[in-house]
Short mmCIF file of C-alpha atoms in Angstrom, two decimals:
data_model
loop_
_atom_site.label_atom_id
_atom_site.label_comp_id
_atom_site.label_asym_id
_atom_site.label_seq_id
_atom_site.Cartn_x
_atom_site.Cartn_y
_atom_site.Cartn_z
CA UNK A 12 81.43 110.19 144.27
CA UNK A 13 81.89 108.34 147.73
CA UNK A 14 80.14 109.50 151.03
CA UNK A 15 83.28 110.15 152.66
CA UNK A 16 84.27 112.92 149.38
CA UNK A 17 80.73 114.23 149.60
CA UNK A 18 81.70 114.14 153.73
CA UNK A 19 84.71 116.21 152.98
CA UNK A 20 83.30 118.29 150.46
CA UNK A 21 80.32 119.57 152.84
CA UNK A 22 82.80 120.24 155.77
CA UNK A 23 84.72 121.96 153.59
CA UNK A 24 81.98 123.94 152.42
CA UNK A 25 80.91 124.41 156.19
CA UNK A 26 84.63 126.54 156.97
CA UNK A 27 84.06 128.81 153.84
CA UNK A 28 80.71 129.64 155.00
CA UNK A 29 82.35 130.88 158.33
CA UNK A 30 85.22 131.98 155.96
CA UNK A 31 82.84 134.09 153.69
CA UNK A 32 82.97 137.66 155.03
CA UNK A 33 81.82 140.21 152.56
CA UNK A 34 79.84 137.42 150.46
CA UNK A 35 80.41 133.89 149.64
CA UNK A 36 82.28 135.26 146.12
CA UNK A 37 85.18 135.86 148.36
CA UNK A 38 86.00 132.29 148.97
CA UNK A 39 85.07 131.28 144.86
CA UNK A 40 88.60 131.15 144.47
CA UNK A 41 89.28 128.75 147.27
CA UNK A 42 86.08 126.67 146.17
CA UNK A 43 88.00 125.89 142.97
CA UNK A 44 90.96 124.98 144.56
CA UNK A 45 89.35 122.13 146.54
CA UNK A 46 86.68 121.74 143.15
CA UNK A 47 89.18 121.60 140.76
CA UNK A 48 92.52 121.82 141.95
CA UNK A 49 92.43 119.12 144.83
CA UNK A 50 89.47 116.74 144.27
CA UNK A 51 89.06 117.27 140.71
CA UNK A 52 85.76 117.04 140.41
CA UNK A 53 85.07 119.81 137.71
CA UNK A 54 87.01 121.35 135.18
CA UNK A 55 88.23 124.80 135.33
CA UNK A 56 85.55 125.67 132.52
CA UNK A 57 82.80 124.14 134.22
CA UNK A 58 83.62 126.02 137.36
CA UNK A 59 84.19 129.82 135.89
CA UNK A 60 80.31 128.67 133.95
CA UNK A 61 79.25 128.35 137.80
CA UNK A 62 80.24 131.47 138.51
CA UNK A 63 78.95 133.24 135.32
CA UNK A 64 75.55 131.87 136.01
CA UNK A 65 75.35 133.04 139.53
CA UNK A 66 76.04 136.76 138.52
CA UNK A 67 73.48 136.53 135.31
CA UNK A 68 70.49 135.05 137.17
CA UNK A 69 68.14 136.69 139.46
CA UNK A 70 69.06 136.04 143.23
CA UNK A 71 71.88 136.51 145.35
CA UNK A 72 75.19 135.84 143.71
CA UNK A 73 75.48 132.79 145.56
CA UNK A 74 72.86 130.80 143.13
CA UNK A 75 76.73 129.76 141.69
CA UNK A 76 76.97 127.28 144.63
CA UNK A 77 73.95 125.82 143.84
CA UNK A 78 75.11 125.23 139.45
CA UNK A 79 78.53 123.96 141.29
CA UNK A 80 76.87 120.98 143.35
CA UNK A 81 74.34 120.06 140.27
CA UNK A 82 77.43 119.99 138.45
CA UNK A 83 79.29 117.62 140.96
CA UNK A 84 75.64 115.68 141.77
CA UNK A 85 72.55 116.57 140.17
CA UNK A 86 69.62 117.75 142.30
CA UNK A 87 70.97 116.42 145.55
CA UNK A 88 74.45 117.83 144.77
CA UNK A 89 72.50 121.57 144.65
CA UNK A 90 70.43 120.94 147.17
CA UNK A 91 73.62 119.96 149.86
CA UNK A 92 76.45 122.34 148.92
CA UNK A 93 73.95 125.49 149.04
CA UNK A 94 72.79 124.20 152.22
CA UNK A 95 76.14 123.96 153.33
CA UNK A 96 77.35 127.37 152.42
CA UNK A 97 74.27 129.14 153.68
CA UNK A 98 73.10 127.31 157.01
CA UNK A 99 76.28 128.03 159.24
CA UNK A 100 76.56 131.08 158.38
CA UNK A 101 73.20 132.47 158.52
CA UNK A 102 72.64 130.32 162.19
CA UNK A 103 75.32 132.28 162.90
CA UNK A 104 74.05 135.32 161.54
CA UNK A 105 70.37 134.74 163.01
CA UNK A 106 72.09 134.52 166.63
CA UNK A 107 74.34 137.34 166.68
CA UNK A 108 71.49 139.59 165.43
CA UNK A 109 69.13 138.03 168.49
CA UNK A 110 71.98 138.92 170.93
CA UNK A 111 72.37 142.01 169.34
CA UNK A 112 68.61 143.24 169.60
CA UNK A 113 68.55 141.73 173.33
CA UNK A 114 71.91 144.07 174.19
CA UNK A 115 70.68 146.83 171.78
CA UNK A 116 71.07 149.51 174.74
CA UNK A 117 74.93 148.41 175.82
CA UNK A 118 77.20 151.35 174.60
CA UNK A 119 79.30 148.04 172.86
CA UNK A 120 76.52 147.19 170.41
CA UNK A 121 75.59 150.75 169.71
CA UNK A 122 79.50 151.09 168.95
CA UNK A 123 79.68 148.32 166.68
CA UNK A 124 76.26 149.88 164.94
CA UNK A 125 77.26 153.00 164.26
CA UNK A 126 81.09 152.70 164.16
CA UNK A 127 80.33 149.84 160.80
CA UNK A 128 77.61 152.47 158.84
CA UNK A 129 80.43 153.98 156.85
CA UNK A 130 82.41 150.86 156.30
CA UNK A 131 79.23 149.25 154.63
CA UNK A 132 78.38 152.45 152.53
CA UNK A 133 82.27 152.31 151.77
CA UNK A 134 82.52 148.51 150.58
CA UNK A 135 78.90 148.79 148.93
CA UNK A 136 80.45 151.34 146.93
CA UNK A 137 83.49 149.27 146.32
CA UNK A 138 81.19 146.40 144.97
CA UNK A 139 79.61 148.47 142.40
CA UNK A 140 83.05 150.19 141.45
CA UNK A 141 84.74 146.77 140.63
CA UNK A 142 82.01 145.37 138.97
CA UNK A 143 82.17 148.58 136.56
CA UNK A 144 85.31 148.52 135.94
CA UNK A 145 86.00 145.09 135.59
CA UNK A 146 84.64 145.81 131.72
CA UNK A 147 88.04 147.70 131.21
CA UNK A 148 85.86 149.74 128.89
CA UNK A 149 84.70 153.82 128.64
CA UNK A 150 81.64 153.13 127.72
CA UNK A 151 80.42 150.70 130.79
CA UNK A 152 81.57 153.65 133.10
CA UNK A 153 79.81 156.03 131.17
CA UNK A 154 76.68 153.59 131.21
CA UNK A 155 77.65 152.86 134.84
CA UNK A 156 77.93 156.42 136.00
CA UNK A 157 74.93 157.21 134.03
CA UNK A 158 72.70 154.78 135.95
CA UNK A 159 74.22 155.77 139.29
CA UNK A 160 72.97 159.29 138.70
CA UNK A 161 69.30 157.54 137.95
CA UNK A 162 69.16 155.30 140.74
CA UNK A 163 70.67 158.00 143.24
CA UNK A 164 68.60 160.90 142.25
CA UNK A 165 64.77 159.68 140.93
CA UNK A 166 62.79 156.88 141.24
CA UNK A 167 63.24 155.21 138.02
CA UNK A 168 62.04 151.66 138.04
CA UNK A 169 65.36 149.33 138.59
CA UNK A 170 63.94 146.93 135.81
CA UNK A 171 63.26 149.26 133.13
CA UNK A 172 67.22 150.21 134.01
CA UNK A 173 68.20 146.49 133.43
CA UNK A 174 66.17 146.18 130.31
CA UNK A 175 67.95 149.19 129.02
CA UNK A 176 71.38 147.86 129.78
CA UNK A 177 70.10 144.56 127.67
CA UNK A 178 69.47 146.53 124.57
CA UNK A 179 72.29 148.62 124.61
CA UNK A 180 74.34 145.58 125.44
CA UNK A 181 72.30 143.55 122.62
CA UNK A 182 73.40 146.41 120.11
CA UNK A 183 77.35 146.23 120.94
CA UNK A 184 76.89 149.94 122.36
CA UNK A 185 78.35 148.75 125.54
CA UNK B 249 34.66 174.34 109.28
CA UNK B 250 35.06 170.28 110.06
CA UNK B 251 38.85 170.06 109.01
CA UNK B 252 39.64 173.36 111.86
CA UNK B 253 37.90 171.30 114.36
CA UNK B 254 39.77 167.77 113.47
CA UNK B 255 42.15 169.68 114.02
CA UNK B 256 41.79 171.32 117.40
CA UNK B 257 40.72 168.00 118.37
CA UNK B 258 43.71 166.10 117.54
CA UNK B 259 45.33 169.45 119.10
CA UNK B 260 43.55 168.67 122.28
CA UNK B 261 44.27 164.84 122.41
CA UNK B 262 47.76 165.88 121.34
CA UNK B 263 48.30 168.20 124.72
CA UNK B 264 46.43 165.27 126.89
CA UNK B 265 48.85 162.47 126.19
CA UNK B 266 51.70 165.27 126.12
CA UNK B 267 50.26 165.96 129.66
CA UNK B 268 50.42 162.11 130.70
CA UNK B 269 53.90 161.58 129.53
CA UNK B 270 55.39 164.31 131.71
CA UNK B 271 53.61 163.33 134.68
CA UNK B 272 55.00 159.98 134.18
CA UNK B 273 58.30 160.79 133.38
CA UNK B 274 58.35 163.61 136.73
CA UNK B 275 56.67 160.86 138.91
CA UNK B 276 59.65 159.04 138.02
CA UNK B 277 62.54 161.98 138.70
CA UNK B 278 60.94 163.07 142.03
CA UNK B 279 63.56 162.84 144.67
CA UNK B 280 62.37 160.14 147.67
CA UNK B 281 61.27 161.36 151.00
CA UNK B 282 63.09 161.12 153.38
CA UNK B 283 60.90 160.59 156.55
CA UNK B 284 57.86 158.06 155.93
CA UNK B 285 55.36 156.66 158.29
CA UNK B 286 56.31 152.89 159.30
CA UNK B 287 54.50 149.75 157.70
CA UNK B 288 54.54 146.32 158.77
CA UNK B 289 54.31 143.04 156.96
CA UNK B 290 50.70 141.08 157.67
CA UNK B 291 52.11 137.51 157.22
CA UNK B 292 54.69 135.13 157.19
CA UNK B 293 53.67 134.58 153.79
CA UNK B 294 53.62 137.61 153.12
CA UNK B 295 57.33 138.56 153.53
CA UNK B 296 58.11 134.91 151.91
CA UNK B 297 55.89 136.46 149.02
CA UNK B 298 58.07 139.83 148.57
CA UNK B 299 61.18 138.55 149.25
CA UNK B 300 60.67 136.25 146.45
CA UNK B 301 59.89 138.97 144.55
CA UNK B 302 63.09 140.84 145.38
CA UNK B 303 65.14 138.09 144.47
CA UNK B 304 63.82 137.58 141.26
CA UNK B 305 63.87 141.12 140.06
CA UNK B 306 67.85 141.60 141.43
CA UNK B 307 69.88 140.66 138.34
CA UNK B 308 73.76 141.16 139.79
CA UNK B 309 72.80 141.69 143.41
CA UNK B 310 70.07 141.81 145.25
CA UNK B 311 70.72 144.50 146.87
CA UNK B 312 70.22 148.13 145.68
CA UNK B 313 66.19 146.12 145.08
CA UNK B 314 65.90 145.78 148.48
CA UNK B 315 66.52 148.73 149.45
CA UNK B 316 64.21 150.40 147.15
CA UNK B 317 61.28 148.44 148.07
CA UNK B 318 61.41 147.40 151.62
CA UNK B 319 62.50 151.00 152.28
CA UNK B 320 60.76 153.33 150.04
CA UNK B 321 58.23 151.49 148.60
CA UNK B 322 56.71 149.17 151.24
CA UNK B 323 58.41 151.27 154.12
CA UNK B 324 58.89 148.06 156.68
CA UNK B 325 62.31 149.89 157.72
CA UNK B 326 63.58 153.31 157.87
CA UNK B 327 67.05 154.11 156.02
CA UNK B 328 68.90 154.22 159.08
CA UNK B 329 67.46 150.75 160.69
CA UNK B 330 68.35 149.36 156.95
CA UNK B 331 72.21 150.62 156.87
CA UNK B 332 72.39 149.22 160.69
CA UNK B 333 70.98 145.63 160.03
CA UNK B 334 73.34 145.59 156.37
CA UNK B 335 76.10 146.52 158.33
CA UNK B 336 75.55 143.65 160.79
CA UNK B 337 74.56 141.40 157.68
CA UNK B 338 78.11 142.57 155.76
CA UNK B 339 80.37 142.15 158.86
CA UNK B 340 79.42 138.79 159.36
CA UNK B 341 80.13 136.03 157.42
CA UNK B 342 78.22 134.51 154.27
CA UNK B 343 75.85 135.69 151.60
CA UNK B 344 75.24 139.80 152.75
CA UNK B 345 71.86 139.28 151.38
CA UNK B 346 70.49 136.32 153.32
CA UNK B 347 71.57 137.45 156.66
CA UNK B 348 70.07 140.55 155.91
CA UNK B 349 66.82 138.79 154.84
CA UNK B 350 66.96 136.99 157.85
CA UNK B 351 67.24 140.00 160.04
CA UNK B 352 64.77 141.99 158.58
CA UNK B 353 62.14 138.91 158.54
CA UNK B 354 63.31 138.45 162.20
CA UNK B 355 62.16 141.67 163.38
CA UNK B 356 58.48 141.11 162.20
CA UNK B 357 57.80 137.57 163.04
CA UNK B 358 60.92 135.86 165.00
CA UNK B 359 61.94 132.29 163.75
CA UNK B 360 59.19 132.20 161.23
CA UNK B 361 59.65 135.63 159.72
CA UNK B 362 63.67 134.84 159.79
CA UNK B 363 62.69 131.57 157.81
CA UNK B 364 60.06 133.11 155.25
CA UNK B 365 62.36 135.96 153.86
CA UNK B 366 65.26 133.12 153.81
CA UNK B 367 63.03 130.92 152.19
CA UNK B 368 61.63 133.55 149.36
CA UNK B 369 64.97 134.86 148.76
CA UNK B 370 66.52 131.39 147.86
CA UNK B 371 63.56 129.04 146.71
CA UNK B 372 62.93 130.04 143.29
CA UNK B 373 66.32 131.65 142.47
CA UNK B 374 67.74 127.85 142.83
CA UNK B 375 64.87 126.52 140.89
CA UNK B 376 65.67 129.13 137.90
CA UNK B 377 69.55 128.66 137.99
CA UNK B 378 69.35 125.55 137.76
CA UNK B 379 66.78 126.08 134.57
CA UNK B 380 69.34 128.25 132.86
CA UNK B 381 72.45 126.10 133.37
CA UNK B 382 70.51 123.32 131.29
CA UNK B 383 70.02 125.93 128.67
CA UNK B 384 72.92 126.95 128.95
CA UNK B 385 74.76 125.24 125.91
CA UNK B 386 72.04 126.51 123.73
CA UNK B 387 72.56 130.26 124.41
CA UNK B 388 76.41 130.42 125.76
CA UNK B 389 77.53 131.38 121.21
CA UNK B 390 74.45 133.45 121.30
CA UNK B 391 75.86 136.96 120.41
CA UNK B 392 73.41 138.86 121.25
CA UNK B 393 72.52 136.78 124.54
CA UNK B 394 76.25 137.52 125.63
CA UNK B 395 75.85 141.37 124.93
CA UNK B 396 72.64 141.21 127.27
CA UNK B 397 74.15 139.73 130.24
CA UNK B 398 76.95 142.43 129.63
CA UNK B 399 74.80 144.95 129.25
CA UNK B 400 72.39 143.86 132.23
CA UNK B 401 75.97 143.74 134.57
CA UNK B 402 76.87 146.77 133.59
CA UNK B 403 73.95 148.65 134.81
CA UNK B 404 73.96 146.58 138.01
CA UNK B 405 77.45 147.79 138.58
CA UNK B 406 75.71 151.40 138.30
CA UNK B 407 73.07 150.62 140.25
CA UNK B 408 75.18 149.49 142.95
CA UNK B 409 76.73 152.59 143.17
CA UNK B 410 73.99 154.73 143.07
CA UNK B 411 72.35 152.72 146.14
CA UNK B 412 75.88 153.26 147.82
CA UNK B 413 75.08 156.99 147.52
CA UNK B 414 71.59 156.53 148.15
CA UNK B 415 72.91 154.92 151.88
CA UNK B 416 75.07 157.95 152.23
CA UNK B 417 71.69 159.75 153.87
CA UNK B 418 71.46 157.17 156.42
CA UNK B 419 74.66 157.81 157.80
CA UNK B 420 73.22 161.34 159.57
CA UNK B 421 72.25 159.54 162.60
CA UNK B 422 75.16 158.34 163.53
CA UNK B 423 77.26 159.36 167.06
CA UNK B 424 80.20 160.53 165.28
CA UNK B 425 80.20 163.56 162.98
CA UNK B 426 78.68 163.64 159.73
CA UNK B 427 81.98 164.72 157.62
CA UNK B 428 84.06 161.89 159.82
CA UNK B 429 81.75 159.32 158.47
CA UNK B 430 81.81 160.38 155.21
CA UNK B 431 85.86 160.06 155.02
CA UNK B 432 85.58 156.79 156.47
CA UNK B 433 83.06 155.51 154.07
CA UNK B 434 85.51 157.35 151.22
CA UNK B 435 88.77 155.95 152.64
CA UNK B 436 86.99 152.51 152.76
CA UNK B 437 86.37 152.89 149.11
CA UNK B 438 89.92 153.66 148.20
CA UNK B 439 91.29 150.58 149.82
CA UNK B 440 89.03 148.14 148.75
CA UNK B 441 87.80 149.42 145.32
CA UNK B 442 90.86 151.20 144.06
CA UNK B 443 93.68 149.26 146.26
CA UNK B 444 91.94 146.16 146.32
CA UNK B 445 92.96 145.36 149.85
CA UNK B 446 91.24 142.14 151.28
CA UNK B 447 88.29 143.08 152.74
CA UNK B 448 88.51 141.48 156.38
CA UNK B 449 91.85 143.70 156.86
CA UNK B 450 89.95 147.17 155.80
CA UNK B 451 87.02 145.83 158.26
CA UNK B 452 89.42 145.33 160.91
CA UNK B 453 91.49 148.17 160.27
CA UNK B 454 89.19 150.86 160.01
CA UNK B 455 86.05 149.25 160.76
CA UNK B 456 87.52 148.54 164.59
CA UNK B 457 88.87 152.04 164.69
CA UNK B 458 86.05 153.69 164.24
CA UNK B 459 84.02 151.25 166.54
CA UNK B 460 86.43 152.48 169.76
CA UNK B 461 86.08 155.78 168.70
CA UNK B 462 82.28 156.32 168.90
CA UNK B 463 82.48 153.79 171.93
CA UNK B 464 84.66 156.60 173.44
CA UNK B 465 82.11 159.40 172.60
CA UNK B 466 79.55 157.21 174.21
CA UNK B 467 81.71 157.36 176.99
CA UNK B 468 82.35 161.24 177.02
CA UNK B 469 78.78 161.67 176.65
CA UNK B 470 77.85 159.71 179.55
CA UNK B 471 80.32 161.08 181.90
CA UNK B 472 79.44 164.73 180.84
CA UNK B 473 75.90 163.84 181.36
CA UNK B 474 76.67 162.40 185.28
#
């Protein structure tokens, strides 16, 4: 690949990461229109394998930027594109968090604090519910549901809830 | 004479590990305080050290991890201070979990702190992504490797939810009433989950309403107080 397509590539990674409200899987779909639509750089398999990966391993789900640049270039390729999705937005992030702690007694900031709680509890919520039922299946939402109940009412250790879902899963249960 | 007391021994080691087992299981179903004393983080390398360790034991988000141990278990935040920074991380753009990271390792240690609890949470997640794409091929027919990962999503779905709920108790503080916060957090969940209405609308929408509301309760409350 030519400087000027890795050029284009990393500004155009540089907008989504400004672009990425509520996660960077909001802008996977138009990462594989420039990936695979416009530059062509990996097939539609290789991409929806990115994606797959991200959500399996441990990490945030953005580890899938990271497969999608080793795909395009090997260890640099990683190494750039997840530094391009992650450094403008979390400069960004980093700031408005300084500004906010500096203003944190102006009735605006205390606003925008308490007036987002129930939005975040609301799309946290949201997360989990399309992730569930995504499965289009009774039995992940009576898994799903199940663990809910665990991890809202006792302290059960979150791993030994994973490892469960990997047996059951391993079995064809769910 | 011998065989009675074999047997009221095994009787006895019977009710000990009895015993054991339902203090571990209860330890484990014991509903979580709500009020702790605050701790703080020693080092740098410390928070680079647990971070890491968050990220590699959130399979399908990071998340509902975090929460549990830098709230409950390590207590470096209170539930409310956590729902305010994750709504800060959530509004703005990119990966919710790094710019909470960042945030949170902020608070403790500026710059540094910021950069170690980046650092840990992206480091060795890269290093082992990358690992399992090149396995990959070997393991993508696997049957019983594909009922894992289905398996393992399924229950981080769940466990998504249930820290949703968990959050719920961290909305008491807030200026506006309890039950108003609760619809808005409900309504929220109908658009995006059910609707499936783009989530910067819903954040405008009602996310800006309800930020000039309490700003106008602020306001009230001020005046009344003059």
């Amino acid at each position: 690949m030519s400087t000027s397509d890795w050029l284009f590539l990393i500004l155009q990674f540089f907008a989504f990461s400004f672009l990425a409200i509520g996660g960077a899987m909001t802008v996977a779909s138009d990462m594989h229109r420039v990936i695979v639509d416009d530059m062509g750089l990996l097939s539609n398999n290789e991409f929806v394998t990115a994606i797959a990966l991200g959500k399996i391993s441990p990490g945030p789900n953005v580890m899938f930027v990271a497969v999608l640049g080793y795909q395009v270039g090997g260890l640099f390729g990683a190494l750039v594109l997840t530094l391009a999705i992650i450094l403008p937005s979390t400069t960004l992030a980093y700031y408005v968090a300084k500004w906010g702690q500096f203003n944190q007694h102006r009735k605006w900031v205390v606003a925008i604090k308490a007036g987002f709680t129930p939005i975040v509890v609301g799309l946290l919520f949201s997360t989990g519910w399309i992730i569930v039922d995504g499965f289009h299946s009774m039995k992940a939402w009576i898994l799903g549901t199940l663990v809910m109940l665990l991890v809202w009412r006792t302290r059960v250790h979150l791993l030994i809830l994973i490892g469960l879902g990997a047996i059951l899963g391993m079995l064809g249960i769910v | 004479m011998f065989s009675s007391s074999k047997a009221g021994l095994s009787y006895i080691i019977a009710g000990i590990v009895l015993r054991k087992v339902i203090v571990l299981i209860s330890s484990y179903c014991m509903p979580s305080p709500i009020v702790l004393p605050q701790n703080k983080p020693k080092s740098c390398f410390e928070i680079f050290i647990v971070f890491t360790l968050l990220a590699l034991q959130g399979f399908g988000g990071v998340i509902s991890i975090t929460q549990r141990i830098l709230v409950e278990q390590k207590r470096w935040i209170s539930q409310e201070e956590f729902l305010e920074l994750f709504s800060v991380a959530q509004l703005l753009p990119g990966p919710n979990v790094c710019n909470l990271s960042l945030a949170i390792g902020d608070r403790f240690f500026g710059r540094s702190g910021a950069f170690s609890a980046l650092a840990g949470m992206m480091v060795l997640p890269i290093i082992i992504v990358l690992f399992v794409y090149q396995s990959y091929g070997y393991f993508s027919d696997n049957e019983l490797v594909v009922g894992a990962i289905r398996g393992m999503s399924v229950v981080a779905g769940g466990m998504t939810l249930g820290t949703a709920l968990r959050l719920v108790s961290g909305l008491k503080s807030g200026v506006m009433r309890y039950q108003l916060l609760l619809i808005l957090a409900v309504s929220v969940f109908a658009l995006v989950g059910i609707f499936r209405i783009p989530i910067y609308i819903v954040i405008l929408l009602i996310g800006g309403s309800a930020v000039i509301a309490t700003y106008r309760i602020l306001l009230r409350r001020d005046t009344e107080v003059k």
